[in-house]
Amino acid sequence: MSTSTSTSTSTSTGAGAGAGASPGPSPAAAMPGLLRTGVARIGVELKTFARNRQAMFFTFSLPVLFLVLFGAIFHGEIKGSGVDFRQYFVAGMMATGIFGTGFANLAIRVAMDQDDGTLKRLAGTPMPKGAYFIGKLGSVVVAAAVQSALMLTLGVALYGLRVPTDPLRLLTFVWVFLLGVMGTSLLGIAYSRIIKKARAAPAVVQPPYLVLQFISGVFFYFGSIPGFLRTTASLFPLKWMAQGLRSVFLPAAFAAREPGGAWNRPLTALILGAWVVGGFALVLLTFRWRGRSDEG
Amino acid sequence: MIEVRGLEKAYGKRVALAGVDLTVEAGEVFALLGPNGAGKTTTVEILEGFRARSRGDVKVLGVDPARGDAAWRARIGIVLQTTGAFEELTVAEVVSHFACFYPRPRPADAVIEAVGLTAQRAVRSSELSGGQKRRLDIALGLVGDPELLFLDEPTTGLDPVARRQTWELVRSLAAGGKTVLLTTHYLDEAEALADRAAVIAAGRVIATGRPRELGGRHDAEAEVRFRRAGALAEPALPELAGAVTEAAGLCTIKTAQPTQTVAVLTAWAASAGVAELPELTVMRPSLEQIYLDMIADHDKAAQS
């Protein structure tokens, strides 16, 4: 509570002083732009997120718990590859963390915004519509970055994961992360449309997320998963995010153990990019500022 | 400020609005009165640009709400029926956040003070009482310093004290020259706040006027009633300007001139040696009664 009080004071005095300083009614004050309102939305989204215990638990505590627990249960190398399964698993957990923060978290939060009237309220102001999406995506980028850093730290400390120095690998991390965040976030926003009541959201969001985690090579070596499930997983971004992150953190020789015997970065970029475009199109098609019809 | 002509709205075959006409002048507090499902919210949401209409001409601040852009939105303030968003944020945070969407916002602290939430400015909105939440909603509608404020059922679900406080707030807005369109199904609310009101039933405006004149209440016949007891039981009644009925000693005069009637009766009673008319009452039909009659009449007309 003490942090909330201090932030609130600084925020409001900032806005208040700004408004108070404007000298009388000028004939045409400029409408606040997309950038300014978008940044304000990111700030509010992050504050809301940080004060929501459920969101904090699912985004930070649960992945850490999984990482430690599964690390204690599974160990040993993947069939003569010389790679500790736990390193394989850390890359997968980072991918699934990004997926959860984008898809599951946003699907639920947008459904809540729909239910409690936040969307309708915002639509009733002159806020540029894009600012809402900037706020959602921006807050997911920040949350997912913190989460990835947390898991990377644990992976390095507990399972001997090596932080790459090769610029190509670092660059790969950046685009896998950004394309992954954007694609899964847009997918989450679009998916929120099929949630009827925010209270029921987790039950609608978790099944596809859980299934994808199990078939995309997160908890199990992808090569050990039945062919038709591998094919299904290949249609969705999580498998490619996990594979992309393995290409960042695992030794080059492990590429031989990936599908097709290679990291396949170009195809990964193509599919993750396609999900960004597709997710954007889905959002445009499905997003509604007004809630479900409430006649009166 | 608001011009509505022949507004219609249909959802498939169901007709929600069957031709609504309204004019709201600048500086006026205008109430849209009606029972639930009459079309109040549909009308307001069309005016706010949230819903598309099926037919009719609508101008809000000279602009068709269906084409209202950000500059138009900056000139109106909207207080929705729902409450309870932004639970994790404090009052000050929510208000200053909304301020940043407007070109010329009022200082957040001034708005918070105007709605009486200064003591709660650092309290999270999830922890506010129902009345405080409603006042936060109103603060969000006011922070852009709008010319026109929409208030959709501002006091529904509030306890009597919170309701009075909200009324005071709306009165202070009106005194400050704001134009307010409010919807309500409470007649006393329309009477307490509105300069003019329109009664809407089954998608039509069935009456418009000053709340006290709605349904012709100001010149409706009053009922003068007293008991013919004691010395008044026998003497014949004087000539009275109204219809007289007597039942079980209770004498009722329906009249358009209740004051004169009482004066005549008083003189008549005095001549019989009685100074006080027993159980004297003068009643005008309540707004409630007229309203219910209007809606019942309308329903009857619609069915025949």
XYZ file of C-alpha atoms in Angstrom:
600
model
C 0.000 0.000 0.000
C 2.798 2.399 0.799
C 4.167 2.128 -2.741
C 0.754 2.678 -4.231
C 0.263 5.824 -2.205
C 3.563 7.322 -3.228
C 3.088 6.518 -6.931
C -0.382 7.966 -6.892
C 0.851 11.210 -5.391
C 3.596 11.682 -7.934
C 1.354 10.787 -10.885
C -1.480 13.064 -9.985
C 0.611 16.061 -9.071
C 2.342 15.625 -12.430
C -0.891 15.657 -14.383
C -2.467 18.267 -12.155
C 0.433 20.654 -12.454
C 0.507 20.182 -16.225
C -3.166 20.992 -16.550
C -3.024 23.865 -14.094
C -0.089 25.417 -15.896
C -1.937 25.850 -19.179
C -2.817 29.544 -19.276
C -6.577 29.819 -19.696
C -8.551 28.507 -22.603
C -6.435 28.549 -25.706
C -8.545 28.414 -28.874
C -7.408 24.966 -30.011
C -5.397 22.902 -27.567
C -3.812 19.947 -29.342
C -5.421 16.558 -28.888
C -3.106 14.243 -26.948
C -1.290 12.027 -29.407
C -0.976 8.272 -29.745
C 2.517 8.172 -28.291
C 1.717 10.137 -25.136
C -1.522 8.315 -24.424
C 0.060 4.971 -25.337
C 2.841 5.521 -22.807
C 0.267 6.546 -20.193
C -1.638 3.336 -20.913
C 1.535 1.244 -20.489
C 2.085 2.880 -17.108
C -1.438 2.162 -15.936
C -1.350 -1.397 -17.281
C 1.899 -2.103 -15.450
C 0.582 -0.632 -12.205
C -2.587 -2.690 -12.499
C -0.546 -5.779 -13.297
C 1.895 -5.282 -10.443
C -0.952 -4.888 -7.941
C -2.832 -7.926 -9.163
C -1.643 -10.891 -7.143
C -3.096 -13.424 -9.517
C -1.299 -11.942 -12.515
C 1.945 -11.676 -10.564
C 1.686 -15.288 -9.416
C 1.009 -16.713 -12.856
C 3.648 -14.563 -14.512
C 6.515 -14.849 -12.050
C 5.997 -17.305 -9.211
C 4.490 -20.199 -11.144
C 7.171 -20.394 -13.880
C 9.882 -20.222 -11.218
C 8.162 -22.965 -9.238
C 7.931 -25.111 -12.376
C 11.533 -24.459 -13.249
C 12.793 -25.532 -9.845
C 10.383 -28.440 -9.445
C 10.850 -29.968 -12.894
C 14.570 -29.366 -12.624
C 14.575 -31.475 -9.479
C 12.507 -34.237 -11.068
C 14.035 -34.504 -14.543
C 17.732 -34.583 -15.171
C 20.273 -36.374 -17.239
C 21.217 -35.699 -20.826
C 19.053 -36.027 -23.891
C 20.020 -39.326 -25.606
C 23.722 -38.879 -26.276
C 23.441 -35.238 -27.249
C 25.621 -34.082 -24.377
C 22.910 -31.577 -23.418
C 21.392 -31.597 -19.935
C 17.616 -31.876 -20.270
C 17.255 -29.127 -17.712
C 18.913 -26.667 -20.097
C 16.537 -27.789 -22.835
C 13.741 -27.279 -20.373
C 14.807 -23.753 -19.319
C 14.637 -22.570 -22.937
C 11.190 -24.125 -23.221
C 10.046 -22.548 -19.963
C 11.176 -19.137 -21.155
C 9.162 -19.637 -24.329
C 6.102 -20.830 -22.471
C 6.478 -17.933 -20.036
C 6.374 -15.451 -22.892
C 3.420 -17.319 -24.360
C 1.564 -17.232 -21.057
C 2.264 -13.555 -20.430
C 1.075 -12.676 -23.921
C -1.728 -15.099 -24.629
C -3.212 -16.290 -21.323
C -2.624 -13.109 -19.359
C -3.974 -10.768 -22.033
C -6.954 -12.940 -22.958
C -8.033 -12.809 -19.318
C -7.254 -9.128 -18.812
C -9.030 -7.997 -21.964
C -12.060 -10.070 -20.965
C -11.992 -8.286 -17.619
C -11.737 -4.904 -19.338
C -14.752 -5.907 -21.374
C -16.729 -7.057 -18.338
C -16.048 -4.229 -15.925
C -16.676 -1.509 -18.495
C -13.064 -0.347 -18.846
C -13.220 -0.693 -22.628
C -16.450 1.212 -22.932
C -15.164 3.961 -20.667
C -11.991 4.354 -22.689
C -13.989 4.359 -25.911
C -16.011 7.237 -24.490
C -12.923 9.432 -24.156
C -10.921 11.063 -26.954
C -8.083 8.571 -26.354
C -6.669 7.361 -29.692
C -7.866 3.755 -29.998
C -4.378 2.445 -30.698
C -3.218 3.602 -27.264
C -5.114 0.738 -25.640
C -3.195 -1.845 -27.662
C 0.111 -0.067 -27.122
C -0.617 -0.248 -23.402
C -1.351 -3.970 -23.495
C 1.589 -4.931 -25.713
C 3.993 -2.587 -23.955
C 3.116 -3.946 -20.539
C 3.524 -7.523 -21.789
C 6.968 -6.684 -23.214
C 8.065 -5.362 -19.825
C 6.538 -8.221 -17.803
C 7.867 -10.896 -20.165
C 11.345 -9.336 -20.165
C 11.479 -9.405 -16.367
C 10.195 -12.954 -16.395
C 12.767 -14.097 -18.999
C 15.555 -12.445 -17.033
C 14.382 -14.238 -13.909
C 14.394 -17.626 -15.601
C 17.688 -16.996 -17.333
C 19.239 -16.166 -13.962
C 17.867 -19.373 -12.438
C 18.937 -21.407 -15.478
C 22.459 -20.062 -15.193
C 22.625 -20.454 -11.415
C 21.020 -23.884 -11.110
C 21.437 -25.726 -14.407
C 24.649 -24.344 -15.899
C 22.929 -22.535 -18.754
C 25.393 -20.339 -20.619
C 24.542 -16.767 -21.603
C 25.577 -16.500 -25.246
C 28.057 -13.895 -26.424
C 27.683 -14.594 -30.138
C 25.907 -11.534 -31.660
C 23.876 -13.752 -33.962
C 22.496 -15.663 -30.983
C 21.766 -12.465 -29.065
C 20.010 -11.015 -32.085
C 18.024 -14.240 -32.406
C 16.922 -13.875 -28.788
C 15.710 -10.343 -29.475
C 13.577 -11.227 -32.472
C 12.231 -14.467 -31.044
C 11.269 -12.541 -27.912
C 9.671 -9.606 -29.719
C 7.872 -11.596 -32.412
C 6.788 -14.090 -29.746
C 5.439 -11.378 -27.434
C 3.591 -9.599 -30.214
C 2.128 -12.676 -31.852
C 0.938 -14.274 -28.610
C -0.368 -10.954 -27.247
C -2.436 -10.264 -30.340
C -3.674 -13.834 -30.267
C -4.650 -13.384 -26.614
C -6.542 -10.162 -27.328
C -8.407 -11.833 -30.185
C -9.072 -14.967 -28.120
C -10.684 -12.892 -25.352
C -13.607 -12.425 -27.730
C -14.819 -15.982 -27.122
C -14.763 -15.541 -23.336
C -18.336 -15.009 -22.241
C -17.701 -13.984 -18.649
C -14.410 -12.790 -17.224
C -14.902 -14.972 -14.175
C -14.842 -18.047 -16.396
C -11.860 -16.813 -18.387
C -9.144 -19.072 -16.936
C -11.215 -22.153 -17.789
C -11.445 -21.024 -21.408
C -7.841 -19.857 -21.669
C -5.953 -22.623 -19.881
C -6.915 -25.652 -22.030
C -5.285 -24.515 -25.301
C -2.338 -23.108 -23.374
C -1.795 -26.340 -21.431
C -2.144 -28.551 -24.483
C 0.330 -26.452 -26.435
C 2.803 -26.599 -23.560
C 2.700 -30.383 -23.564
C 2.995 -30.863 -27.328
C 5.421 -28.065 -28.167
C 8.578 -29.430 -26.559
C 8.446 -27.510 -23.308
C 8.260 -30.192 -20.635
C 9.376 -33.043 -22.914
C 11.960 -33.359 -25.655
C 10.097 -32.483 -28.860
C 11.519 -35.557 -30.643
C 9.767 -37.810 -28.103
C 6.302 -36.480 -28.944
C 4.072 -38.437 -31.397
C 4.202 -37.247 -35.008
C 0.662 -35.950 -35.372
C 0.980 -33.902 -32.175
C 4.270 -32.493 -33.444
C 2.513 -31.482 -36.646
C -0.275 -29.799 -34.648
C 2.249 -27.999 -32.475
C 4.066 -26.775 -35.575
C 1.031 -24.739 -36.557
C 1.248 -22.639 -33.393
C 3.879 -20.177 -32.209
C 4.930 -21.857 -28.955
C 6.872 -24.695 -30.625
C 8.789 -22.180 -32.746
C 9.468 -19.869 -29.815
C 10.910 -22.773 -27.817
C 12.992 -23.931 -30.769
C 14.178 -20.377 -31.431
C 15.267 -19.934 -27.820
C 17.058 -23.303 -27.836
C 19.036 -22.006 -30.807
C 20.073 -19.142 -28.552
C 21.069 -21.104 -25.455
C 21.994 -24.692 -26.436
C 25.304 -25.781 -28.052
C 25.452 -25.626 -31.858
C 25.760 -29.402 -32.054
C 22.277 -29.815 -30.606
C 20.838 -28.476 -33.863
C 21.118 -32.037 -35.167
C 18.489 -33.081 -32.577
C 15.938 -30.532 -33.777
C 13.267 -31.405 -36.355
C 14.954 -31.525 -39.764
C 18.350 -31.634 -38.086
C 18.753 -27.845 -38.009
C 17.762 -24.797 -35.904
C 15.733 -23.588 -38.858
C 15.809 -19.939 -37.836
C 14.410 -18.527 -41.103
C 11.331 -20.734 -40.899
C 10.965 -19.839 -37.203
C 11.057 -16.130 -38.057
C 8.595 -16.648 -40.886
C 6.064 -18.514 -38.761
C 6.350 -16.185 -35.763
C 6.048 -13.219 -38.136
C 3.005 -14.807 -39.757
C 1.393 -15.106 -36.314
C 1.992 -11.407 -35.689
C 0.288 -10.524 -38.978
C -2.440 -13.103 -38.440
C -2.934 -12.039 -34.827
C -3.254 -8.429 -35.909
C -5.839 -9.370 -38.516
C -7.761 -11.434 -35.938
C -7.797 -8.517 -33.516
C -9.102 -6.189 -36.208
C -11.822 -8.693 -37.047
C -12.904 -9.623 -33.560
C -12.243 -6.689 -31.253
C -15.285 -4.847 -29.896
C -15.113 -1.712 -27.786
C -18.692 -2.128 -26.708
C -19.609 -4.951 -24.391
C -22.075 -7.654 -25.187
C -25.451 -6.137 -25.820
C -26.980 -4.692 -22.656
C -30.347 -3.365 -23.636
C -32.259 -0.925 -21.514
C -26.791 21.093 -27.633
C -28.803 17.997 -28.554
C -31.273 17.697 -31.429
C -33.045 14.406 -32.036
C -35.705 13.956 -34.712
C -37.512 10.733 -35.511
C -34.888 8.510 -33.896
C -35.558 4.836 -34.465
C -33.658 1.753 -33.468
C -34.531 -1.843 -34.218
C -32.686 -5.001 -33.293
C -33.847 -7.358 -35.972
C -37.604 -7.341 -35.595
C -37.621 -5.952 -32.092
C -38.210 -2.212 -32.077
C -36.355 -0.500 -29.238
C -37.018 3.083 -30.299
C -40.047 3.936 -32.385
C -39.480 7.615 -33.149
C -37.907 9.735 -30.430
C -37.776 13.546 -30.636
C -35.773 15.545 -28.147
C -34.222 18.965 -27.860
C -31.817 19.822 -25.071
C -30.738 23.441 -24.760
C -27.384 24.691 -23.517
C -27.144 24.992 -19.745
C -30.143 22.786 -19.146
C -30.440 19.717 -16.946
C -32.637 17.392 -18.944
C -33.969 14.107 -17.574
C -34.961 11.127 -19.639
C -37.514 9.335 -17.503
C -38.925 5.931 -18.000
C -39.265 2.404 -16.696
C -36.592 -0.202 -17.345
C -36.536 -1.334 -20.950
C -38.293 1.801 -22.199
C -35.356 2.821 -24.372
C -33.570 5.373 -22.180
C -30.173 3.755 -22.330
C -30.504 2.939 -26.019
C -31.262 6.606 -26.700
C -28.377 7.849 -24.601
C -25.947 5.359 -26.115
C -26.874 6.521 -29.592
C -26.273 10.116 -28.481
C -22.922 9.099 -26.988
C -21.881 7.473 -30.242
C -21.779 3.967 -28.756
C -24.639 2.588 -30.813
C -25.694 2.969 -34.411
C -29.244 4.106 -35.091
C -31.663 2.650 -37.618
C -33.252 5.922 -38.694
C -33.611 9.573 -37.766
C -31.531 12.724 -37.407
C -29.284 13.167 -34.411
C -26.983 16.057 -33.653
C -24.968 16.354 -30.464
C -22.987 19.598 -30.228
C -23.755 20.007 -33.912
C -22.151 16.668 -34.826
C -23.691 13.356 -35.826
C -22.533 11.044 -32.990
C -22.062 8.184 -35.449
C -19.271 10.316 -36.971
C -17.992 11.845 -33.732
C -14.197 12.109 -33.739
C -11.760 12.586 -30.863
C -12.247 16.375 -30.871
C -15.995 15.827 -30.437
C -15.421 13.261 -27.688
C -13.247 15.811 -25.886
C -16.306 18.074 -25.580
C -18.597 15.507 -23.985
C -18.355 13.633 -20.716
C -19.896 10.223 -20.212
C -20.888 8.577 -16.950
C -21.921 5.022 -17.688
C -24.380 2.913 -15.781
C -21.762 0.373 -14.796
C -19.272 0.955 -12.089
C -16.242 -0.871 -10.758
C -13.441 -0.558 -13.294
C -9.793 0.197 -12.422
C -9.967 -1.647 -9.119
C -6.209 -1.742 -8.619
C -5.750 2.003 -9.099
C -6.249 4.795 -6.597
C -8.755 7.595 -7.093
C -5.980 10.073 -7.944
C -4.374 7.658 -10.395
C -7.566 6.951 -12.301
C -8.580 10.600 -12.519
C -5.174 11.842 -13.648
C -4.938 8.964 -16.116
C -8.206 10.010 -17.753
C -7.081 13.635 -17.693
C -4.246 12.792 -20.059
C -6.702 11.856 -22.834
C -8.092 15.397 -23.071
C -6.673 18.504 -24.679
C -7.717 20.822 -21.829
C -8.373 18.751 -18.729
C -9.327 20.169 -15.386
C -6.658 19.604 -12.737
C -7.203 16.130 -11.293
C -7.146 17.383 -7.707
C -9.801 20.010 -8.430
C -12.095 17.391 -9.960
C -11.523 15.028 -7.038
C -12.410 17.836 -4.671
C -15.488 18.766 -6.693
C -16.867 15.245 -6.316
C -15.917 15.114 -2.639
C -13.286 12.384 -2.779
C -10.283 14.362 -1.536
C -10.033 12.211 1.576
C -10.068 9.090 -0.614
C -7.604 10.246 -3.248
C -5.000 7.625 -2.275
C -7.570 4.858 -1.760
C -7.857 2.116 -4.351
C -11.135 2.260 -6.184
C -11.937 -1.337 -5.188
C -12.124 -0.129 -1.590
C -14.571 2.723 -2.182
C -18.202 2.530 -1.099
C -20.939 2.397 -3.728
C -21.611 6.111 -3.491
C -17.909 6.936 -3.653
C -17.501 4.729 -6.737
C -20.337 6.584 -8.381
C -18.687 9.906 -7.591
C -15.428 8.606 -9.056
C -17.393 7.738 -12.221
C -18.706 11.284 -12.318
C -15.172 12.629 -11.800
C -14.061 10.695 -14.884
C -16.907 12.237 -16.854
C -15.891 15.717 -15.688
C -12.118 15.641 -15.908
C -12.069 16.642 -19.582
C -14.090 19.763 -18.709
C -16.945 18.818 -21.069
C -19.651 21.134 -22.357
C -22.176 18.334 -22.144
C -22.364 15.582 -19.552
C -24.289 12.320 -19.938
C -25.325 10.698 -16.672
C -26.869 7.276 -17.080
C -28.855 6.398 -13.955
C -26.509 8.238 -11.615
C -28.122 7.066 -8.377
C -29.435 3.595 -9.157
C -28.438 1.265 -6.343
C -27.264 4.008 -3.989
C -28.426 4.360 -0.421
C -30.462 7.489 0.421
C -27.508 9.425 1.818
C -25.264 8.717 -1.171
C -28.183 9.571 -3.414
C -28.602 13.010 -1.823
C -24.867 13.626 -2.143
C -24.981 12.759 -5.823
C -27.924 15.108 -6.276
C -25.956 17.919 -4.649
C -23.111 17.205 -7.032
C -25.382 17.344 -10.090
C -26.936 20.573 -8.810
C -23.513 22.140 -8.437
C -22.683 21.135 -12.030
C -25.889 22.719 -13.239
C -25.093 25.855 -11.250
C -21.716 25.911 -12.999
C -23.497 26.106 -16.348
C -22.952 22.542 -17.572
C -25.524 20.959 -19.808
C -26.541 17.611 -18.348
C -28.589 14.814 -19.853
C -29.485 12.288 -17.219
C -31.552 9.148 -17.340
C -33.444 7.913 -14.348
C -36.426 5.832 -13.416
C -36.899 7.802 -10.242
C -39.476 10.550 -10.555
C -38.307 12.404 -7.506
C -34.854 12.520 -9.040
C -36.135 14.153 -12.207
C -38.166 16.565 -10.109
C -35.228 17.397 -7.867
C -32.655 17.908 -10.604
C -34.106 18.501 -14.026
C -35.223 21.730 -15.668
C -37.112 19.649 -18.177
C -37.869 15.984 -18.552
C -39.129 13.649 -21.224
C -41.057 10.532 -20.297
C -40.174 7.631 -22.528
C -42.187 4.421 -22.706
C -41.983 1.560 -25.180
C -39.529 3.466 -27.366
C -41.509 6.688 -27.636
C -41.504 10.033 -25.891
C -44.986 10.268 -24.404
C -44.555 13.579 -22.593
C -42.064 16.423 -22.367
C -42.031 19.364 -20.029
C -40.976 20.713 -16.688
C -41.141 17.806 -14.230
C -43.796 19.552 -12.125
C -45.938 20.076 -15.199
C -45.571 16.591 -16.628
C -48.866 15.006 -17.488
C -50.633 18.291 -16.691
C -50.002 17.822 -13.015
C -49.768 21.541 -12.247
C -53.351 22.085 -13.347
C -54.703 18.646 -12.601
C -57.719 18.587 -10.305
C -57.029 18.422 -6.634
C -59.070 16.545 -4.094
C -60.401 18.384 -1.038
C -61.622 15.993 1.589
C -63.103 16.339 5.060
C -65.401 14.449 7.395
C -68.969 15.560 7.937
C -68.979 14.996 11.653
C -70.808 16.624 14.552
C -72.514 19.906 13.673
C -71.516 19.461 10.010
C -73.392 16.201 9.522
C -76.760 17.851 8.914
C -76.509 21.196 7.036
C -76.591 21.149 3.227
C -73.285 21.830 1.510
C -72.750 25.266 -0.047
C -72.305 25.647 -3.788
C -68.859 24.300 -4.720
C -66.834 24.488 -7.944
C -66.273 20.781 -8.397
C -67.705 17.298 -8.264
C -68.813 16.259 -4.808
C -68.990 12.690 -3.608
C -69.893 11.475 -0.155
C -69.227 8.061 1.285
C -69.443 6.967 4.917
C -69.365 10.533 6.157
C -66.280 11.351 4.126
C -66.891 14.199 1.692
C -64.617 14.498 -1.369
C -64.619 17.445 -3.772
C -62.667 17.123 -7.003
C -61.867 20.650 -8.022
C -59.573 22.830 -10.079
C -59.882 25.581 -7.412
C -58.971 23.911 -4.128
C -58.157 27.188 -2.351
C -61.539 28.735 -3.092
C -63.239 25.496 -2.204
C -61.570 25.411 1.196
C -62.503 29.093 1.771
C -66.145 28.439 0.976
C -66.165 25.349 3.173
C -64.515 27.214 6.037
C -67.167 29.949 5.924
C -69.856 27.320 5.752
C -68.433 25.452 8.727
C -68.086 28.710 10.696
C -71.766 29.483 10.137
C -72.511 26.089 11.701
C -70.292 27.020 14.629
C -67.365 24.768 13.640
C -63.914 26.366 13.438
C -62.002 23.340 12.117
C -63.066 21.104 9.242
C -62.507 17.598 10.620
C -59.775 15.596 8.847
C -59.296 18.242 6.159
C -56.858 17.286 3.383
C -56.030 18.822 0.029
C -54.232 16.421 -2.316
C -52.782 16.775 -5.747
C -52.039 13.604 -7.655
C -48.398 12.697 -7.105
C -45.958 12.749 -9.977
C -45.665 9.043 -9.348
C -49.376 8.575 -9.955
C -49.396 10.706 -13.104
C -46.371 8.895 -14.423
C -47.913 5.492 -13.805
C -51.169 6.712 -15.397
C -49.274 7.992 -18.439
C -47.477 4.715 -18.924
C -50.645 2.697 -18.330
C -52.558 4.896 -20.807
C -49.799 4.454 -23.325
C -49.788 0.694 -22.882
C -53.549 0.580 -23.255
C -53.380 2.687 -26.414
C -50.653 0.468 -27.794
C -52.714 -2.665 -27.201
C -55.963 -1.429 -28.731
